[in-house]
């Protein structure tokens, strides 16, 4: 396939409110991010995906945008944003903006106008009906809110303060394209497109995801904003199958560079209660899903690789071990992901193996999704008890990812001098960046090494473009695969369990490339009798003989 610069890039996601506060107001901000650019350069990343920093009433932490071309004062000013873009460039880092195009905030001037009267010129920027239908909001309850002034219902797939834009109206597409092009002119490197698979919806047919107008709209946007520019774009697509992912990311079709698929990320969710009641982790299932996505493209699509984001729990707590083996299992998970084909994404704090949090009191959480789900499942339907729901919160709530970044062991982990908007995970005295930078064997340096490997003259082609083949598909504890490019073959093998495992592979080792345990290479060089310690992960170059 034709090489693209972003095939070899590694992306780091920043959730601005929780990253670094320079002003002391308890919210992270742009100047805080600027101060940490040397840290990110040291890690070796190429791009920052910046979660929304636009003007917002923060009902959904910035995913409710009141002005796409203004920075929220909590985060700083447009001048700060320009400084961030330019300073990041000096550190060889590009900025990807987060585009929330399915909906705006109800404070956006378009909506403020639209709700004035039925004949307001902005009325058709949103979706209005006399009668609601059965569609429900992702954040619980009906997707319709009655407006008393104009006596119609407006449609919202998320919070009622997030009205959906009407993409049937060509004016919406034009205004959005102008706004996106304006950001391109500001010098950004690309975009992440929030819930983009919802913009082609056909409400009256009950279709929200993957509607018939989706791909034509994206091709139009590509033509207007992205074509012939060195931009990277990634769509958030909860409903993508491999076939659908090709529609977005096949280079011939000129839509997006890649999409986030979520098949692996929801693999342990309950059929009815979803993430609020997780099922036991099943490695065989995970391997099958990952392998399917690794082998489905063959040049007509591209993967985005991720374990974490701001909506998902911390991976070390989820599928690793956040107790005794916290660091070792975090390195294992990193190795497994960064050994695959695609563009890897690291979520802030993942590189120091930050963990999920457990607040006793529901009031200590902030997320609207938690509050609305509690209201629906515990208070109204009583389908989950308070206790059951809290277990769900501990394992899956989005706030697990959103507690402030742990920089050091001073007050509030060095995140803020003020009162943090969301409490910190009390384990920051132990788990923090300063501590990780001090120890050569920390998770941080393991990520640094993985990133360097993907860029090394020796292995980059195999790690970036090599074919993927799963080994030991039925083994319940060991995840092993081979990447092959021309004559070179790399083996990644990992024991995803607390027990020692012994395996036998009919392969021979040329050299140990990476091992998450300090060990003499000789000890692990016989693949016909390989003993793997708990959560051990090794990358080998295989001999061609
Ligand atoms: O997320 C899309 C989305 O569907 C999530 O709400 C997801 O279903 C949920 O988190 C899984 O538990 C995007 C953003 O990433 C999220 O932060 C926003 O809240 C949402 O869109 C609305 O903009």
XYZ file of C-alpha atoms and ligand atoms in Angstrom:
568
model
C 0.000 0.000 0.000
C 1.093 3.565 -0.512
C 2.937 4.823 2.561
C 1.504 7.754 4.487
C 3.325 9.774 7.147
C 0.698 8.935 9.772
C 1.211 5.174 9.337
C 4.371 5.501 11.399
C 3.041 8.127 13.819
C 2.199 7.556 17.480
C -0.599 9.664 18.954
C -1.028 10.818 22.557
C -4.506 11.830 23.708
C -4.853 14.758 26.101
C -8.053 15.311 28.065
C -7.346 18.982 28.717
C -9.399 19.493 31.841
C -7.388 16.804 33.628
C -3.894 17.222 32.227
C -2.087 20.183 33.778
C -3.416 23.373 35.358
C -1.172 26.438 35.053
C -3.682 29.007 36.357
C -4.677 27.458 39.675
C -8.412 27.315 38.911
C -8.488 23.523 39.265
C -8.959 22.875 35.530
C -6.153 21.866 33.215
C -5.381 24.396 30.493
C -3.449 25.086 27.291
C -0.478 26.705 29.045
C -0.281 23.625 31.221
C -0.076 21.482 28.086
C 2.603 23.752 26.594
C 4.690 23.295 29.743
C 4.599 19.512 29.263
C 5.629 19.409 25.600
C 9.242 18.501 26.458
C 7.878 15.540 28.452
C 5.825 14.359 25.463
C 8.748 14.829 23.111
C 10.840 12.698 25.426
C 8.216 9.968 25.259
C 8.584 10.121 21.485
C 5.054 10.807 20.267
C 4.293 12.591 16.986
C 0.772 13.886 17.483
C -1.496 15.103 20.256
C -5.201 14.384 19.947
C -6.590 17.242 21.972
C -10.056 16.552 23.396
C -12.296 19.634 23.011
C -11.051 23.004 24.282
C -13.734 25.111 22.598
C -16.143 27.406 24.409
C -18.458 25.119 26.349
C -20.810 25.063 29.334
C -19.109 21.709 30.190
C -22.257 19.625 30.552
C -20.230 16.888 28.863
C -16.752 18.305 29.464
C -16.392 20.134 26.198
C -18.215 17.630 23.976
C -20.982 20.227 24.142
C -19.583 23.052 22.023
C -20.988 26.577 22.203
C -18.546 28.082 19.673
C -16.248 26.037 17.424
C -13.972 29.011 16.846
C -13.446 30.193 20.403
C -11.410 28.699 23.259
C -13.116 28.225 26.602
C -11.637 30.679 29.140
C -11.003 27.746 31.489
C -8.460 26.510 28.959
C -7.010 29.871 27.947
C -7.310 32.035 24.838
C -7.024 31.674 21.076
C -3.531 33.171 21.415
C -2.640 30.301 23.781
C -4.020 27.845 21.229
C -1.824 29.362 18.520
C 1.160 29.195 20.857
C 0.408 25.545 21.524
C 0.248 24.726 17.795
C 3.520 26.521 17.077
C 5.445 25.385 20.131
C 4.346 21.798 19.603
C 5.727 22.001 16.048
C 9.104 22.976 17.471
C 8.959 19.751 19.474
C 8.018 17.805 16.314
C 4.487 17.320 17.537
C 1.334 18.035 15.541
C -2.059 18.855 17.034
C -5.242 16.960 16.142
C -8.388 18.854 17.084
C -11.482 17.017 18.275
C -14.461 17.814 16.053
C -17.863 17.253 17.592
C -20.082 17.529 14.533
C -23.091 15.419 15.438
C -24.365 17.965 17.962
C -23.605 21.311 19.546
C -24.303 22.714 22.979
C -27.749 24.218 23.489
C -25.761 27.413 24.218
C -24.445 27.564 20.642
C -25.813 30.651 18.916
C -27.308 28.464 16.171
C -29.484 26.731 18.744
C -30.199 29.934 20.627
C -31.580 31.276 17.348
C -33.281 28.033 16.304
C -35.429 27.893 19.412
C -36.694 31.468 19.044
C -39.413 30.594 16.543
C -40.401 27.991 13.987
C -39.498 30.329 11.141
C -36.115 31.403 12.447
C -33.436 31.018 9.721
C -31.506 28.666 12.036
C -34.510 26.477 12.846
C -33.437 23.821 10.319
C -29.922 23.587 11.716
C -31.475 21.213 14.253
C -34.060 18.441 14.149
C -37.620 19.256 15.213
C -40.772 17.140 15.227
C -44.322 17.543 16.511
C -44.222 14.039 17.931
C -41.248 12.145 19.357
C -40.491 8.594 18.189
C -38.996 5.685 20.133
C -35.298 6.601 19.706
C -33.448 6.778 23.022
C -30.515 8.890 24.128
C -27.083 7.264 24.661
C -27.144 9.077 28.019
C -30.493 7.455 29.048
C -34.118 8.491 28.500
C -35.863 9.574 25.289
C -33.829 11.328 22.603
C -36.438 14.089 22.449
C -36.871 17.244 24.486
C -39.981 19.433 24.344
C -39.415 23.106 23.715
C -42.077 25.170 25.394
C -41.656 28.308 23.331
C -42.171 26.743 19.921
C -44.133 23.677 21.062
C -42.056 21.098 19.216
C -39.587 18.434 20.258
C -35.902 18.681 19.359
C -33.713 15.635 18.887
C -30.626 14.856 21.015
C -28.749 11.541 20.940
C -26.710 12.586 23.986
C -27.662 14.989 26.813
C -30.684 17.240 26.328
C -28.171 20.113 26.388
C -26.559 18.589 23.252
C -29.063 19.052 20.398
C -28.198 17.108 17.220
C -27.348 19.108 14.120
C -29.530 18.511 11.078
C -27.153 17.178 8.426
C -30.068 16.977 5.979
C -29.701 20.743 5.733
C -26.912 21.586 3.243
C -26.258 24.863 5.088
C -25.070 22.880 8.103
C -22.525 21.009 5.987
C -21.292 24.256 4.438
C -20.891 26.069 7.764
C -19.114 23.105 9.309
C -16.754 22.791 6.347
C -15.852 26.478 6.594
C -15.100 26.047 10.275
C -12.956 22.936 9.684
C -11.024 24.697 6.925
C -10.402 27.606 9.280
C -8.776 25.184 11.745
C -6.687 23.722 8.931
C -5.430 27.255 8.239
C -4.419 27.591 11.881
C -1.823 24.904 11.266
C -3.303 21.836 12.919
C -2.119 18.405 11.786
C -5.501 16.726 11.707
C -8.760 15.874 13.388
C -10.563 13.280 15.445
C -14.252 13.180 14.523
C -16.541 12.470 17.447
C -19.370 9.923 16.881
C -19.078 10.604 13.175
C -21.102 7.498 12.270
C -24.236 9.275 13.510
C -24.322 12.179 11.050
C -26.016 10.219 8.249
C -29.039 9.406 10.407
C -32.608 8.975 9.134
C -34.648 9.761 12.214
C -38.062 8.866 10.836
C -36.824 5.421 9.818
C -35.295 4.970 13.270
C -31.761 4.808 11.794
C -29.093 6.600 13.796
C -25.818 4.751 13.120
C -24.362 4.220 9.633
C -27.201 5.990 7.856
C -27.315 6.186 4.054
C -26.047 9.779 3.916
C -22.965 9.166 6.033
C -20.356 8.339 3.396
C -21.478 10.901 0.811
C -21.268 13.558 3.552
C -17.759 12.460 4.508
C -16.596 12.469 0.888
C -17.959 15.962 0.564
C -16.112 17.064 3.685
C -12.912 15.429 2.474
C -13.170 17.265 -0.827
C -13.848 20.596 0.873
C -11.388 20.389 3.784
C -8.821 17.588 3.619
C -7.983 16.841 -0.017
C -4.326 17.292 -1.040
C -3.318 18.368 2.447
C -0.995 16.367 4.709
C -3.703 15.879 7.339
C -4.562 12.861 9.463
C -8.174 12.109 10.329
C -9.683 9.494 12.614
C -13.372 8.850 13.087
C -14.983 7.566 16.257
C -17.243 4.775 14.978
C -18.815 2.545 17.626
C -20.796 0.709 14.949
C -17.932 -0.189 12.602
C -17.429 -3.722 11.348
C -14.368 -4.443 9.176
C -16.514 -3.948 6.055
C -17.736 -0.586 7.312
C -14.247 0.455 8.400
C -13.056 -0.044 4.825
C -15.712 2.345 3.566
C -14.207 5.060 5.739
C -10.523 4.310 5.445
C -9.915 2.818 2.018
C -7.590 5.467 0.531
C -9.379 5.203 -2.843
C -12.606 6.454 -1.285
C -11.161 9.691 0.093
C -12.964 9.875 3.417
C -10.836 9.430 6.557
C -7.350 8.130 7.355
C -8.658 5.582 9.847
C -11.391 4.861 12.380
C -11.593 3.771 15.990
C -13.554 0.535 16.095
C -14.869 -0.587 19.483
C -15.441 -4.290 19.103
C -12.586 -5.132 21.477
C -13.410 -2.262 23.812
C -16.886 -3.580 24.571
C -16.027 -7.279 24.583
C -16.788 -7.801 28.284
C -20.004 -5.805 28.469
C -23.249 -7.359 29.665
C -25.956 -7.975 27.019
C -28.531 -5.858 28.899
C -26.637 -3.751 31.404
C -23.691 -3.021 29.135
C -20.660 -1.614 30.849
C -22.443 -1.303 34.198
C -22.122 -5.046 34.672
C -18.977 -6.445 33.138
C -18.417 -10.110 32.328
C -15.219 -11.997 33.151
C -12.356 -11.213 30.807
C -11.934 -13.815 28.070
C -8.530 -13.698 26.376
C -9.500 -16.149 23.631
C -12.307 -13.832 22.587
C -10.053 -10.771 22.686
C -7.435 -12.500 20.552
C -10.044 -13.492 17.971
C -11.371 -9.922 17.725
C -7.940 -8.296 17.526
C -6.783 -10.827 14.971
C -9.852 -10.253 12.834
C -9.137 -6.508 12.737
C -5.433 -7.077 12.103
C -6.057 -9.211 9.039
C -9.137 -7.688 7.417
C -7.677 -4.749 5.484
C -4.792 -5.804 3.279
C -4.211 -2.305 1.957
C -7.817 -1.150 1.740
C -8.041 0.304 5.235
C -5.978 1.191 8.279
C -6.321 0.472 12.005
C -6.221 2.868 14.924
C -4.792 0.898 17.859
C -5.951 1.767 21.364
C -6.736 0.307 24.773
C -7.794 3.541 26.428
C -9.453 6.853 25.856
C -11.382 9.359 27.962
C -14.532 7.179 27.807
C -12.941 3.880 28.820
C -11.592 2.539 32.110
C -7.852 2.275 32.673
C -6.500 -0.746 30.806
C -4.131 -1.906 33.566
C -7.108 -2.199 35.924
C -9.309 -3.713 33.249
C -7.261 -6.470 31.619
C -3.976 -6.216 33.455
C -3.325 -6.412 37.167
C -3.281 -3.140 39.059
C -1.913 -4.719 42.249
C 1.272 -6.742 42.487
C 1.919 -6.805 38.734
C 0.825 -3.274 37.868
C 3.966 -2.215 36.059
C 4.706 -5.546 34.467
C 1.174 -6.039 33.158
C 1.033 -2.451 31.878
C 4.208 -3.110 29.898
C 2.680 -6.318 28.581
C -0.457 -4.571 27.351
C 1.654 -1.858 25.744
C 3.824 -4.436 23.996
C 0.835 -6.345 22.635
C -0.754 -3.211 21.181
C 2.351 -1.487 19.831
C 3.436 -4.718 18.164
C 0.348 -4.640 15.950
C -0.364 -3.058 12.575
C -1.946 0.388 12.736
C -1.419 3.783 14.332
C -1.113 3.487 18.135
C -2.855 5.892 20.502
C -1.715 6.412 24.095
C -4.140 8.025 26.543
C -2.672 10.405 29.129
C -1.428 8.517 32.187
C -1.364 5.172 30.377
C 2.394 5.624 29.989
C 2.787 5.557 33.786
C 0.118 2.869 34.280
C -2.443 5.023 36.080
C -5.269 2.913 37.481
C -9.036 3.091 37.950
C -10.291 4.994 40.988
C -12.808 4.020 43.692
C -14.679 6.894 45.305
C -17.067 5.721 48.046
C -19.594 8.422 47.353
C -21.393 8.736 44.015
C -21.315 12.528 44.509
C -17.545 12.480 44.109
C -18.059 11.548 40.467
C -18.796 14.170 37.837
C -19.729 12.396 34.595
C -23.194 12.993 33.185
C -23.276 9.421 31.871
C -22.870 8.057 35.426
C -25.531 10.369 36.841
C -28.080 9.682 34.116
C -27.515 5.917 34.153
C -27.893 5.836 37.938
C -31.147 7.732 37.655
C -32.457 5.302 35.054
C -31.118 1.933 36.182
C -31.119 2.277 39.962
C -33.787 4.857 40.769
C -36.368 4.452 37.996
C -36.166 0.918 36.608
C -34.500 -0.600 39.700
C -32.801 -3.086 37.408
C -29.510 -2.697 39.305
C -29.027 -2.190 43.036
C -26.928 0.702 44.343
C -24.149 -1.782 45.176
C -24.228 -3.401 41.759
C -24.132 -0.013 40.096
C -21.134 1.079 42.180
C -19.292 -2.059 41.063
C -20.065 -1.009 37.494
C -18.729 2.473 38.213
C -15.511 1.036 39.665
C -14.909 -1.179 36.664
C -16.203 0.937 33.778
C -17.108 4.550 34.535
C -15.617 7.199 32.299
C -14.307 9.152 35.299
C -11.754 6.368 35.842
C -9.905 7.878 32.905
C -10.596 11.465 33.884
C -9.038 11.845 37.332
C -6.209 14.382 37.052
C -2.840 13.428 35.620
C -0.362 12.398 38.308
C 2.815 14.401 37.815
C 4.521 14.035 41.186
C 3.868 13.356 44.849
C 3.357 16.978 45.967
C -0.158 18.259 46.806
C -2.688 17.278 44.093
C 0.092 15.403 42.306
C 1.356 18.683 40.882
C -1.753 18.871 38.685
C -3.040 22.110 40.221
C -2.310 24.647 42.957
C -6.059 25.072 43.403
C -8.989 22.751 44.069
C -9.135 20.102 41.326
C -12.429 19.914 39.391
C -12.432 16.134 39.973
C -10.668 14.482 42.910
C -7.357 12.769 42.301
C -6.735 9.091 42.600
C -5.157 8.854 46.078
C -2.483 6.505 44.733
C -0.657 9.461 43.164
C 1.972 9.491 45.915
C 3.284 6.267 44.425
C 2.125 6.348 40.794
C 3.386 9.537 39.184
C 5.512 10.899 36.345
C 8.420 12.074 38.528
C 8.753 8.609 39.981
C 8.543 6.987 36.529
C 11.180 9.275 35.037
C 13.535 8.443 37.891
C 13.535 4.696 37.275
C 15.032 3.241 34.119
C 12.767 0.175 34.381
C 9.524 2.168 34.609
C 6.483 1.781 32.351
C 7.314 5.190 30.844
C 10.618 3.986 29.443
C 8.980 0.844 28.137
C 6.574 2.968 26.085
C 9.500 5.102 24.975
C 11.304 1.979 23.789
C 8.245 0.632 21.947
C 7.819 3.945 20.141
C 11.516 4.004 19.249
C 11.292 0.429 17.917
C 8.469 1.384 15.539
C 10.708 4.120 14.195
C 13.953 2.145 14.100
C 15.586 1.526 10.736
C 15.801 -2.133 11.688
C 12.188 -2.959 12.524
C 9.899 -0.155 11.398
C 8.722 -1.724 8.149
C 7.820 -4.975 9.864
C 6.132 -3.284 12.825
C 4.218 -0.829 10.685
C 3.413 -2.832 7.552
C 4.149 -6.458 8.380
C 1.430 -9.108 7.999
C -0.124 -10.388 11.205
C -0.618 -14.034 12.111
C -2.093 -15.172 15.426
C -0.511 -18.208 17.092
C -1.994 -20.405 19.849
C -5.480 -19.000 19.162
C -7.073 -21.344 21.704
C -4.605 -20.777 24.539
C -6.564 -19.161 27.386
C -3.595 -17.263 28.907
C -1.011 -16.647 26.213
C -1.292 -14.027 23.452
C 1.220 -14.687 20.680
C 1.531 -13.437 17.132
C 4.028 -13.067 14.318
C 4.542 -10.012 12.135
C 6.220 -10.610 8.825
C 7.560 -8.226 6.195
C 9.658 -9.608 3.362
C 12.351 -11.743 5.012
C 11.911 -10.349 8.502
C 9.700 -11.943 11.135
C 8.987 -10.631 14.628
C 7.285 -12.680 17.316
C 5.354 -11.069 20.160
C 4.490 -13.406 22.991
C 2.794 -12.512 26.263
C 1.500 -14.346 29.309
C -1.705 -12.528 30.244
C -2.083 -14.210 33.635
C -0.747 -14.402 37.166
C 0.478 -17.984 36.682
C 3.659 -19.067 35.032
C 3.003 -20.594 31.583
C 5.045 -23.006 29.594
C 4.551 -23.064 25.827
C 6.078 -24.695 22.802
C 6.487 -22.916 19.472
C 8.134 -24.432 16.474
C 10.179 -21.327 15.718
C 13.755 -20.311 16.255
C 15.107 -17.139 17.740
C 17.599 -14.846 16.160
C 17.529 -12.358 18.983
C 15.480 -11.005 21.866
C 14.387 -7.504 20.914
C 12.438 -6.540 24.029
C 11.568 -8.237 27.310
C 9.524 -6.713 30.133
C 11.638 -8.655 32.644
C 15.328 -8.116 33.302
C 16.678 -11.480 32.216
C 19.548 -13.129 30.480
C 18.432 -13.667 26.847
C 19.626 -17.275 27.007
C 16.878 -18.095 29.476
C 14.135 -17.339 26.981
C 15.769 -18.299 23.705
C 14.415 -21.807 23.360
C 10.934 -21.405 21.907
C 10.319 -25.134 22.011
C 10.299 -24.902 25.799
C 9.496 -21.352 26.750
C 8.659 -20.541 30.371
C 6.865 -17.274 30.767
C 6.641 -15.593 34.171
C 3.348 -13.924 35.216
C 2.590 -11.044 32.806
C 5.820 -11.513 30.956
C 5.939 -10.151 27.397
C 8.771 -10.628 24.911
C 9.433 -9.445 21.365
C 11.785 -11.637 19.313
C 13.355 -11.368 15.903
C 13.007 -14.852 14.428
C 15.704 -16.471 12.422
C 14.904 -16.898 8.734
C 16.277 -20.458 8.651
O -18.504 9.268 22.725
C -19.496 8.536 22.067
C -20.259 7.620 22.867
O -21.156 7.006 22.323
C -19.941 7.470 24.295
O -20.871 8.189 25.007
C -19.926 6.054 24.651
O -21.075 5.404 24.246
C -19.812 5.873 26.105
O -18.831 6.697 26.609
C -19.441 4.459 26.409
O -19.681 4.258 27.722
C -18.184 10.533 22.276
C -17.166 11.154 23.202
O -15.992 10.405 23.147
C -17.759 11.249 24.573
O -16.848 11.719 25.525
C -18.953 12.170 24.480
O -19.623 12.194 25.717
C -19.939 11.720 23.402
O -19.302 11.380 22.185
C -20.877 12.851 23.082
O -20.203 13.846 22.401
